[in-house]
Coordinates of N, CA, C and O in Angstrom, one line a residue:
D1 N 63.9 115.7 108.7 CA 64.0 116.6 107.5 C 64.6 117.9 107.8 O 65.1 118.6 106.9
M2 N 64.4 118.3 109.1 CA 64.8 119.7 109.6 C 64.9 119.7 111.1 O 64.2 119.0 111.7
I3 N 65.6 120.8 111.6 CA 65.8 121.0 113.0 C 65.3 122.4 113.4 O 65.7 123.3 112.6
L4 N 64.4 122.5 114.3 CA 64.2 123.8 115.0 C 65.0 123.8 116.1 O 64.5 123.1 117.2
A5 N 66.1 124.6 116.2 CA 67.0 124.7 117.3 C 66.5 125.7 118.4 O 65.8 126.6 118.1
H6 N 66.9 125.5 119.6 CA 66.7 126.4 120.8 C 67.1 127.9 120.4 O 66.4 128.8 120.3
A7 N 68.3 127.9 119.9 CA 69.0 129.2 119.3 C 68.6 130.5 119.9 O 67.9 131.3 119.2
N8 N 68.8 130.7 121.2 CA 68.4 131.9 121.8 C 69.4 133.1 121.8 O 69.1 134.0 122.4
G9 N 70.6 132.8 121.1 CA 71.5 133.9 120.8 C 72.6 133.8 121.9 O 73.5 134.6 121.9
S10 N 72.5 132.8 122.8 CA 73.6 132.7 123.8 C 74.6 131.9 123.1 O 74.5 130.8 122.6
I11 N 76.0 132.4 123.3 CA 77.1 131.7 122.6 C 77.2 130.4 123.2 O 77.6 129.4 122.4
E12 N 77.2 130.2 124.6 CA 77.3 129.0 125.2 C 76.3 127.9 124.8 O 76.6 126.8 124.3
S13 N 75.0 128.3 124.8 CA 73.9 127.5 124.5 C 73.9 127.1 123.1 O 73.7 125.9 122.6
D14 N 74.0 128.1 122.2 CA 74.0 127.9 120.9 C 75.1 127.1 120.3 O 75.1 126.2 119.4
G15 N 76.2 127.3 121.0 CA 77.5 126.5 120.7 C 77.3 125.0 120.9 O 77.8 124.1 120.2
C16 N 76.8 124.8 122.2 CA 76.5 123.4 122.5 C 75.5 122.7 121.5 O 75.8 121.5 121.0
G17 N 74.5 123.3 121.1 CA 73.5 122.8 120.2 C 74.2 122.7 118.8 O 73.9 121.6 118.2
A18 N 74.9 123.7 118.3 CA 75.5 123.5 117.2 C 76.6 122.4 117.0 O 76.7 121.7 116.1
E19 N 77.2 122.2 118.0 CA 78.2 121.1 118.1 C 77.5 119.8 118.0 O 78.1 118.9 117.3
A20 N 76.4 119.5 118.7 CA 75.8 118.3 118.6 C 75.0 118.1 117.3 O 75.3 117.0 116.7
I21 N 74.5 119.1 116.7 CA 73.9 119.0 115.5 C 74.9 118.7 114.4 O 74.8 117.8 113.5
G22 N 76.0 119.4 114.4 CA 77.1 119.2 113.4 C 77.7 117.8 113.5 O 78.0 117.2 112.5
A23 N 77.7 117.1 114.7 CA 78.3 115.9 114.8 C 77.4 114.8 114.4 O 77.8 113.8 113.9
L24 N 76.0 115.1 114.6 CA 74.9 114.0 114.4 C 74.4 114.1 113.1 O 74.0 112.9 112.6
C25 N 74.0 115.4 112.6 CA 73.2 115.4 111.4 C 73.6 116.8 110.7 O 72.7 117.6 110.6
P26 N 74.8 116.8 110.1 CA 75.2 118.0 109.4 C 74.5 118.4 108.2 O 74.4 119.6 107.8
E27 N 73.8 117.4 107.6 CA 73.1 117.6 106.3 C 71.7 118.2 106.5 O 71.0 118.6 105.5
I28 N 71.2 118.2 107.7 CA 69.8 118.6 107.9 C 69.8 120.1 108.1 O 70.5 120.7 108.9
P29 N 68.7 120.8 107.4 CA 68.7 122.3 107.6 C 68.3 122.6 109.0 O 67.4 121.8 109.6
V30 N 68.7 123.6 109.5 CA 68.5 124.1 110.9 C 67.9 125.7 110.9 O 68.5 126.4 110.2
S31 N 66.8 125.8 111.7 CA 66.3 127.1 111.8 C 65.8 127.3 113.2 O 66.0 126.4 114.1
S32 N 65.3 128.4 113.5 CA 64.7 128.6 114.8 C 63.9 130.0 114.7 O 64.1 130.9 113.9
V33 N 62.8 130.0 115.5 CA 61.9 131.2 115.5 C 62.2 132.1 116.5 O 61.6 133.2 116.5
K34 N 63.1 131.7 117.5 CA 63.4 132.6 118.6 C 63.8 134.1 118.3 O 63.4 135.1 118.9
P35 N 64.6 134.2 117.2 CA 65.1 135.6 116.9 C 63.9 136.5 116.3 O 63.9 137.6 116.4
M36 N 62.8 135.7 115.9 CA 61.6 136.5 115.3 C 60.7 136.9 116.6 O 60.0 137.9 116.5
L37 N 60.8 136.1 117.6 CA 59.7 136.3 118.7 C 60.6 136.8 120.0 O 59.8 137.4 120.9
G38 N 61.7 136.7 120.1 CA 62.4 137.1 121.4 C 62.3 136.3 122.4 O 61.9 134.9 122.0
E39 N 62.9 136.3 123.5 CA 62.9 135.3 124.5 C 61.5 135.2 125.2 O 60.9 136.1 125.8
T40 N 60.8 134.1 124.9 CA 59.5 133.9 125.5 C 59.3 133.0 126.6 O 58.3 132.6 127.1
V41 N 60.5 132.6 127.3 CA 60.8 131.9 128.4 C 60.1 130.5 128.2 O 60.4 129.8 127.2
G42 N 59.2 130.0 128.9 CA 58.6 128.7 128.7 C 57.7 128.5 127.5 O 57.5 127.4 127.2
A43 N 57.3 129.7 126.9 CA 56.4 129.4 125.8 C 57.2 129.2 124.5 O 56.7 128.7 123.5
G44 N 58.5 129.3 124.5 CA 59.4 129.1 123.4 C 59.2 127.8 122.6 O 59.1 127.6 121.6
G45 N 59.1 126.7 123.4 CA 58.9 125.4 122.9 C 57.6 125.2 122.2 O 57.6 124.6 121.1
G46 N 56.6 125.9 122.8 CA 55.2 125.7 122.1 C 55.3 126.6 120.7 O 54.8 126.0 119.8
F47 N 56.0 127.7 120.6 CA 56.1 128.3 119.4 C 56.9 127.6 118.4 O 56.5 127.6 117.2
Q48 N 57.9 126.9 118.9 CA 58.8 126.0 118.0 C 58.0 124.9 117.4 O 58.1 124.6 116.2
V49 N 57.0 124.2 118.2 CA 56.2 123.3 117.7 C 55.3 123.8 116.7 O 55.0 123.2 115.7
L50 N 54.7 125.0 116.9 CA 53.7 125.5 115.9 C 54.4 125.8 114.7 O 53.9 125.6 113.6
A51 N 55.6 126.3 114.7 CA 56.4 126.7 113.6 C 56.8 125.3 112.9 O 56.6 125.3 111.7
G52 N 57.1 124.2 113.6 CA 57.4 122.9 112.9 C 56.2 122.5 112.1 O 56.2 122.0 111.0
L53 N 55.0 122.6 112.7 CA 53.7 122.3 112.0 C 53.5 123.1 110.8 O 53.2 122.5 109.6
A54 N 53.7 124.3 110.8 CA 53.6 125.1 109.7 C 54.6 124.8 108.5 O 54.2 124.8 107.4
V55 N 55.8 124.6 109.0 CA 56.9 124.0 107.9 C 56.4 122.9 107.3 O 56.6 122.7 106.1
M56 N 55.9 121.9 108.1 CA 55.5 120.6 107.4 C 54.2 120.8 106.5 O 54.2 120.2 105.4
Q57 N 53.4 121.8 106.9 CA 52.2 122.1 105.9 C 52.6 122.8 104.7 O 52.0 122.6 103.6
N58 N 53.5 123.8 104.8 CA 53.9 124.7 103.7 C 55.1 124.4 103.0 O 55.2 124.8 101.8
G59 N 55.9 123.4 103.5 CA 57.1 123.1 102.7 C 58.2 124.1 102.6 O 58.8 124.2 101.6
L60 N 58.1 125.2 103.5 CA 59.1 126.1 103.4 C 59.8 126.2 104.9 O 59.2 126.4 105.9
V61 N 61.2 126.1 104.8 CA 62.0 126.1 106.1 C 62.4 127.6 106.2 O 63.0 128.2 105.4
P62 N 61.9 128.3 107.3 CA 62.2 129.6 107.5 C 63.7 130.0 107.9 O 64.3 129.1 108.5
P63 N 64.3 131.2 107.3 CA 65.6 131.4 107.6 C 65.6 131.9 109.2 O 64.6 132.4 109.8
I64 N 66.8 131.8 109.8 CA 67.0 132.4 111.1 C 67.1 134.0 111.0 O 68.0 134.4 110.2
L65 N 66.2 134.7 111.5 CA 66.3 136.1 111.3 C 67.4 136.8 111.8 O 68.0 136.4 112.8
N66 N 68.1 137.8 111.1 CA 69.2 138.5 111.5 C 70.6 137.7 111.5 O 71.5 138.2 112.1
V67 N 70.6 136.6 110.8 CA 71.8 135.8 110.7 C 72.2 135.8 109.3 O 71.4 135.4 108.5
Q68 N 73.4 136.2 109.0 CA 73.9 136.2 107.7 C 74.7 135.0 107.4 O 74.6 134.5 106.3
E69 N 75.5 134.6 108.4 CA 76.4 133.5 108.2 C 76.9 133.0 109.6 O 76.6 133.9 110.6
M70 N 77.2 131.8 109.7 CA 77.6 131.2 111.0 C 79.1 131.0 111.0 O 79.5 130.0 110.3
N71 N 79.8 131.7 111.8 CA 81.3 131.5 111.9 C 81.6 130.6 113.2 O 80.9 130.8 114.2
G72 N 82.3 129.7 113.1 CA 82.8 128.9 114.2 C 82.0 127.6 114.3 O 82.3 126.8 115.3
W73 N 81.0 127.4 113.6 CA 80.2 126.2 113.8 C 80.1 125.5 112.4 O 79.0 125.3 111.9
P74 N 81.3 124.9 111.9 CA 81.2 124.3 110.7 C 80.5 123.0 110.7 O 80.2 122.4 111.8
G75 N 79.9 122.6 109.6 CA 79.1 121.3 109.6 C 77.7 121.3 110.0 O 76.9 120.5 110.0
V76 N 77.3 122.7 110.3 CA 75.9 123.0 110.6 C 75.2 123.7 109.4 O 75.7 124.8 108.9
R77 N 74.1 123.2 108.9 CA 73.5 123.8 107.8 C 72.4 124.8 108.3 O 71.1 124.4 108.2
I78 N 72.8 125.9 108.6 CA 71.9 127.0 109.2 C 71.1 127.6 107.9 O 71.8 127.9 107.0
V79 N 69.8 127.7 108.0 CA 69.2 128.4 106.9 C 69.1 129.8 107.3 O 68.7 130.5 108.3
T80 N 69.7 130.7 106.3 CA 69.8 132.1 106.4 C 69.3 132.8 105.1 O 69.2 132.2 104.1
G81 N 69.1 134.1 105.2 CA 68.6 134.8 104.1 C 67.2 134.6 103.6 O 66.4 135.4 103.9
S82 N 66.9 133.5 103.0 CA 65.6 133.2 102.3 C 65.1 131.9 102.8 O 65.9 131.1 103.0
P83 N 63.8 131.8 102.8 CA 63.3 130.4 103.1 C 63.7 129.3 102.0 O 64.0 129.7 101.0
V84 N 63.9 128.1 102.5 CA 64.3 127.0 101.7 C 63.0 126.2 101.4 O 62.4 125.7 102.3
A85 N 62.7 126.0 100.1 CA 61.5 125.2 99.7 C 61.9 123.7 99.8 O 62.9 123.3 99.1
K86 N 61.3 123.0 100.6 CA 61.6 121.5 100.7 C 60.4 120.8 101.3 O 59.8 121.3 102.3
A87 N 60.1 119.7 100.9 CA 59.1 118.8 101.5 C 59.6 118.3 102.7 O 60.6 117.7 102.9
I88 N 58.9 118.6 103.9 CA 59.2 118.2 105.3 C 58.1 117.2 105.8 O 57.0 117.7 105.9
S89 N 58.7 116.1 106.2 CA 57.7 115.3 106.8 C 58.1 114.9 108.3 O 57.3 114.3 109.0
A90 N 59.2 115.3 108.8 CA 59.6 115.2 110.2 C 60.5 116.4 110.6 O 61.3 116.9 109.9
V91 N 60.1 116.9 111.8 CA 60.8 118.1 112.4 C 61.3 117.7 113.8 O 60.5 117.2 114.7
L92 N 62.6 118.0 114.1 CA 63.0 117.7 115.4 C 63.0 119.2 116.0 O 63.7 120.1 115.5
V93 N 62.4 119.3 117.2 CA 62.3 120.6 117.9 C 63.2 120.5 119.2 O 62.8 119.5 120.0
N94 N 64.1 121.3 119.4 CA 64.8 121.3 120.6 C 64.6 122.6 121.4 O 64.6 123.7 120.8
T95 N 64.5 122.5 122.7 CA 64.2 123.8 123.4 C 64.7 123.6 124.8 O 64.9 122.3 125.2
I96 N 65.2 124.7 125.5 CA 65.6 124.6 126.8 C 64.8 125.5 127.7 O 64.6 126.6 127.4
D97 N 64.2 125.0 128.9 CA 63.5 125.9 129.5 C 64.3 126.7 130.6 O 65.6 126.4 130.8
P98 N 63.9 127.8 131.3 CA 64.7 128.5 132.2 C 65.3 127.8 133.3 O 66.4 128.2 133.7
G99 N 64.8 126.6 133.6 CA 65.4 126.0 134.8 C 66.6 125.0 134.2 O 67.3 124.3 135.0
G100 N 66.9 124.8 132.9 CA 67.8 124.2 132.4 C 67.5 122.8 131.8 O 68.3 122.1 131.3
N101 N 66.3 122.5 131.9 CA 65.7 121.3 131.2 C 65.8 121.3 129.7 O 65.3 122.3 129.1
V102 N 66.3 120.3 129.1 CA 66.5 120.2 127.6 C 65.3 119.3 127.2 O 65.0 118.2 127.7
I103 N 64.4 119.9 126.3 CA 63.3 119.1 125.8 C 63.5 119.0 124.2 O 63.7 120.0 123.5
S104 N 63.2 117.8 123.8 CA 63.2 117.5 122.4 C 62.0 116.8 122.0 O 61.5 115.8 122.7
I105 N 61.4 117.1 120.8 CA 60.1 116.4 120.4 C 60.3 116.3 118.7 O 60.8 117.2 118.2
V106 N 59.9 115.2 118.3 CA 59.9 114.9 116.9 C 58.4 115.0 116.4 O 57.5 114.3 116.9
L107 N 58.2 115.9 115.5 CA 56.9 116.0 114.8 C 57.0 115.3 113.4 O 58.0 115.5 112.8
R108 N 56.0 114.5 113.1 CA 56.0 113.8 112.0 C 54.6 113.6 111.3 O 53.6 113.5 112.0
T109 N 54.6 113.7 110.0 CA 53.4 113.6 109.3 C 52.9 112.1 109.3 O 53.6 111.2 109.7
L110 N 51.6 111.9 109.2 CA 51.1 110.5 109.3 C 51.1 109.7 108.1 O 51.0 108.5 108.1
D111 N 51.5 110.2 106.9 CA 51.5 109.4 105.8 C 52.8 108.6 105.4 O 53.8 108.8 106.1

């Protein structure tokens, strides 16, 4: 129902993520909490998981902070400006650790 992207502000990393998301699931809203927290190194994935659980509980997809529009990444539905109200039962969390390992986890409600 939504994606919490790594989105650490790196043009190369964000571009790779956006390209994959745009090719595989362009209709799914994308957000990230990294711009709200800064670079938390290895803790970023944990914060993204907590954010995903909050999104499923509250039904609000947060916007990516300080992003007005996304140029150069067509086909990616980035949430900007205001939260999007939407019933969310599954969240894909993508994160990259400082060593370059890519970790993805799907959070899903039990009903």
